[in-house]
Tab-separated table of C-alpha atoms in Angstrom:
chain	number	residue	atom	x	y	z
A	1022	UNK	CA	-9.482	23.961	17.167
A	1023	UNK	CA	-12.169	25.834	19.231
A	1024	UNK	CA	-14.977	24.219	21.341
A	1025	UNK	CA	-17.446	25.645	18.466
A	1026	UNK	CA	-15.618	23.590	15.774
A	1027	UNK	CA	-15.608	20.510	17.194
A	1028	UNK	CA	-18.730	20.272	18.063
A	1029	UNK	CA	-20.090	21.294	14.534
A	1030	UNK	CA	-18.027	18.467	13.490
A	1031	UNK	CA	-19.818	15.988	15.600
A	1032	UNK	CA	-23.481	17.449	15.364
A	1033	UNK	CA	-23.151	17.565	11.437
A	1034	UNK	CA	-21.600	13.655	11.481
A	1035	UNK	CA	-24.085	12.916	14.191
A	1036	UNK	CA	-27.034	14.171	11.619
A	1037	UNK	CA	-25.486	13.304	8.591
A	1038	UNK	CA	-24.986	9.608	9.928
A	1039	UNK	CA	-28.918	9.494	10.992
A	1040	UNK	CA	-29.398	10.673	6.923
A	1041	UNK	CA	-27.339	8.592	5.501
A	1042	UNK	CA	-28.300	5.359	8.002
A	1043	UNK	CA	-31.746	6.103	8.536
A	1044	UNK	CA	-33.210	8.218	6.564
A	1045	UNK	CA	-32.212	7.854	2.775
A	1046	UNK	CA	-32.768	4.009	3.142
A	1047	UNK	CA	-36.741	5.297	4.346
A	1048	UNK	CA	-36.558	6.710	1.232
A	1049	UNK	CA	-36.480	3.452	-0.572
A	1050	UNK	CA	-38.313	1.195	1.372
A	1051	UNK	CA	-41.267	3.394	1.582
A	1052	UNK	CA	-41.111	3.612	-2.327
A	1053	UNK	CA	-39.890	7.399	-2.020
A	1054	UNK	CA	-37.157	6.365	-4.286
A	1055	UNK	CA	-38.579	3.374	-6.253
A	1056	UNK	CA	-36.066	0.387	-6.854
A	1057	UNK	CA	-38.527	-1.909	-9.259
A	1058	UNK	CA	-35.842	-4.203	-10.327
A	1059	UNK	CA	-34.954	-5.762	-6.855
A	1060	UNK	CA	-36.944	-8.739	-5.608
A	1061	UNK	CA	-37.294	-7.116	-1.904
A	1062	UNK	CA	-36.150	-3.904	-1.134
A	1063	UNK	CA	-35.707	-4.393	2.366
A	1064	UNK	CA	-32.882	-7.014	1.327
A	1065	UNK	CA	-31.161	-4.936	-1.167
A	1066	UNK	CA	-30.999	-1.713	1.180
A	1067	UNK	CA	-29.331	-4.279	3.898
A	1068	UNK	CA	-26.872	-6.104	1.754
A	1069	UNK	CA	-26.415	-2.754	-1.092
A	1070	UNK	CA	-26.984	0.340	-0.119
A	1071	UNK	CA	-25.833	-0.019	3.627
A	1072	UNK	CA	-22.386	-1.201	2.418
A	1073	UNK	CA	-22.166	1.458	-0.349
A	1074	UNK	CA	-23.302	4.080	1.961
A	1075	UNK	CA	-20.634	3.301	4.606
A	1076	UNK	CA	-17.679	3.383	2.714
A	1077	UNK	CA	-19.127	7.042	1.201
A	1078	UNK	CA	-19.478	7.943	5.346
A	1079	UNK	CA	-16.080	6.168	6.395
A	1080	UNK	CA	-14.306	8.099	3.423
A	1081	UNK	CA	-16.130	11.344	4.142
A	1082	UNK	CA	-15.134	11.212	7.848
A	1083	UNK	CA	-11.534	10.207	7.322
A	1084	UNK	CA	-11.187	13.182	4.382
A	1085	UNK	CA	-13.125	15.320	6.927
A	1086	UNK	CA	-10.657	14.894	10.227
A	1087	UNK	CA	-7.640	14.431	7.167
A	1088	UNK	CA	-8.077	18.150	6.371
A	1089	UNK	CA	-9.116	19.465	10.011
A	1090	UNK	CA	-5.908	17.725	11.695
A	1091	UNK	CA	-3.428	18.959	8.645
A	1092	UNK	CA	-5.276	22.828	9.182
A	1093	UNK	CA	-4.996	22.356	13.208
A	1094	UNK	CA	-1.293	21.785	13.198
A	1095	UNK	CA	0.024	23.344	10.528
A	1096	UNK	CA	2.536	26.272	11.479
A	1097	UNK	CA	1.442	28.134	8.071
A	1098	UNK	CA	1.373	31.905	9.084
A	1099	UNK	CA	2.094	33.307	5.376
A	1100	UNK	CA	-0.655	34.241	3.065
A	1101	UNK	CA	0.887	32.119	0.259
A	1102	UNK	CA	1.205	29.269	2.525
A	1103	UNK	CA	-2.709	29.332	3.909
A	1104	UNK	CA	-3.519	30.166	0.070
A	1105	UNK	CA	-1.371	27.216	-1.055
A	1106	UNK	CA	-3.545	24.766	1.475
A	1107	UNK	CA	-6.374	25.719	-0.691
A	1108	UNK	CA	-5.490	23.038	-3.146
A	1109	UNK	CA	-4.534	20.282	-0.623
A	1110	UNK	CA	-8.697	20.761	0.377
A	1111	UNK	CA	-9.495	19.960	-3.193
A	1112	UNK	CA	-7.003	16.960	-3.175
A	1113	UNK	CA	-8.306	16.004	0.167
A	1114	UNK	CA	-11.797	15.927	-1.558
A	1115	UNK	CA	-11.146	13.464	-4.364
A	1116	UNK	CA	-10.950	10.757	-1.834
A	1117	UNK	CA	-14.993	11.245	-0.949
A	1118	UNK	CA	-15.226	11.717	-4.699
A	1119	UNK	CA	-13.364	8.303	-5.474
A	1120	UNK	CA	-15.801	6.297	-2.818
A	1121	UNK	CA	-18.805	6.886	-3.894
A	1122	UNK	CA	-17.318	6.095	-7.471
A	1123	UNK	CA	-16.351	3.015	-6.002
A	1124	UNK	CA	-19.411	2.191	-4.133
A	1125	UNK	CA	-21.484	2.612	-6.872
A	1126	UNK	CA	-19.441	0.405	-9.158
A	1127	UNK	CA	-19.133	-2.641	-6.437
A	1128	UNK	CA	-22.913	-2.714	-5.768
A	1129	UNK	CA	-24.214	-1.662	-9.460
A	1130	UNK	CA	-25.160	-5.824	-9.191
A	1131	UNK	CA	-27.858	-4.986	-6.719
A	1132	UNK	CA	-30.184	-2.455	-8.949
A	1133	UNK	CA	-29.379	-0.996	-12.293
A	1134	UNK	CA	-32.464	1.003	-11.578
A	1135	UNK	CA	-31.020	2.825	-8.508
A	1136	UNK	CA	-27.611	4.050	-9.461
A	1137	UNK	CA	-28.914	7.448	-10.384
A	1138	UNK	CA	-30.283	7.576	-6.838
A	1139	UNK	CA	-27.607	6.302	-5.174
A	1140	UNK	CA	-25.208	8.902	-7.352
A	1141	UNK	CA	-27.335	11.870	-6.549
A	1142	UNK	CA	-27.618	10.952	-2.575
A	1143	UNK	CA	-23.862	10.343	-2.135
A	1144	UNK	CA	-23.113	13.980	-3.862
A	1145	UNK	CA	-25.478	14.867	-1.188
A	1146	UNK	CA	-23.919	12.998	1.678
A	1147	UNK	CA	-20.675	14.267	0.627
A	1148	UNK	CA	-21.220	18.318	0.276
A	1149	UNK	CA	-23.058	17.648	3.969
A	1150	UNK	CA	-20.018	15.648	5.326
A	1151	UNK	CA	-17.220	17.104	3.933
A	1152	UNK	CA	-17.610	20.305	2.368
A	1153	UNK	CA	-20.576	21.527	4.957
A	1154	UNK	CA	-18.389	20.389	7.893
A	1155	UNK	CA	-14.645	21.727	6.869
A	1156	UNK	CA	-16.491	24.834	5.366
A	1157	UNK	CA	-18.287	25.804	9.009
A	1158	UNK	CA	-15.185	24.150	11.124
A	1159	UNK	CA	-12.286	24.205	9.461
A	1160	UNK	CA	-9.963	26.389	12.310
A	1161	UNK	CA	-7.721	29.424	12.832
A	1162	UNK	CA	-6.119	31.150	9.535
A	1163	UNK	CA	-7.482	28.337	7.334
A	1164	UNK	CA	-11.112	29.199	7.887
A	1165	UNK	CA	-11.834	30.469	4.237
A	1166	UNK	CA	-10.175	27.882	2.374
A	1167	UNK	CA	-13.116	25.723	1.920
A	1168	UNK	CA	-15.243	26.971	-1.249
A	1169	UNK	CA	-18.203	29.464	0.363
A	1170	UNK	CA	-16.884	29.041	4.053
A	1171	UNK	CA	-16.273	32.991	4.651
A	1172	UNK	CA	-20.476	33.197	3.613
A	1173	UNK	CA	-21.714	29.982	5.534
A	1174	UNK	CA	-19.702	31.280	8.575
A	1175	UNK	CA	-21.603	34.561	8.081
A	1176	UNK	CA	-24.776	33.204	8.032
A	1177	UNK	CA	-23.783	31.003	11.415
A	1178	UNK	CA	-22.221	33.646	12.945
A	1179	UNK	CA	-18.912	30.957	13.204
A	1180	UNK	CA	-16.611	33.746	12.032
């Protein structure tokens, strides 16, 4: 992997973990996001949403350097092989998919009212930590696999 790539990778985790840790939690404890079925917020952002919103993070990371390590050291030189690598990113991307499935469905006892939330902010935290980061840094010949990279990289001038 370049220089460039890897530090993408870390300034998108390194935002993406102030987001997720610091500032979607603002969102409900400044009644942004309201959570009216929850004695104290402040409580049920420490002991729900934290949890739930690490293992989406943990998941997203671990998909994220899955896919860059596989891409770094593969020996694919073939069109059909780089092509075939396309659907190992998809596969790669149920396991972000699966988590925040699963986090929603361990802490749905904290607030009925905020699964919707949590749902839509997790698909958010994911496209910025997995498909965002593979899809500006993914390296060499696998560059395009991710869906939209070849336009994001335009627009970053990463190509």
């Amino acid at each position: 992997m370049k220089a460039g790539e890897i530090i993408r990778v870390i300034v998108f985790y390194l935002i993406g973990a102030i987001l997720v840790f610091v500032g979607q939690p603002l969102l409900y404890r400044n009644g942004i996001i309201a959570v009216n079925d929850v004695p104290e917020v402040e409580t049920w952002v420490s002991d729900y949403y934290t949890p739930a919103a690490a293992i989406v993070f943990g998941i997203c990371l671990l998909a994220t350097i899955i896919w860059l390590v596989i891409t770094a050291i593969s020996k694919a030189d073939l069109a059909e092989d780089i092509e075939k690598s396309r659907l190992w990113w998809w596969l790669i991307g149920l396991l972000p998919v699966i988590s925040i499935c699963a986090a929603i469905a361990l802490y749905k006892e904290g607030s009925g009212e905020a699964q919707l939330s949590l749902a839509v902010l997790f698909v958010l935290d994911f496209l910025w930590l997995y498909w965002l980061t593979t899809a500006s840094s993914t390296p060499g010949l696998f560059m395009f696999i991710p869906p939209l990279a070849r336009q994001l990289r335009g627009m970053i001038g990463a190509i």
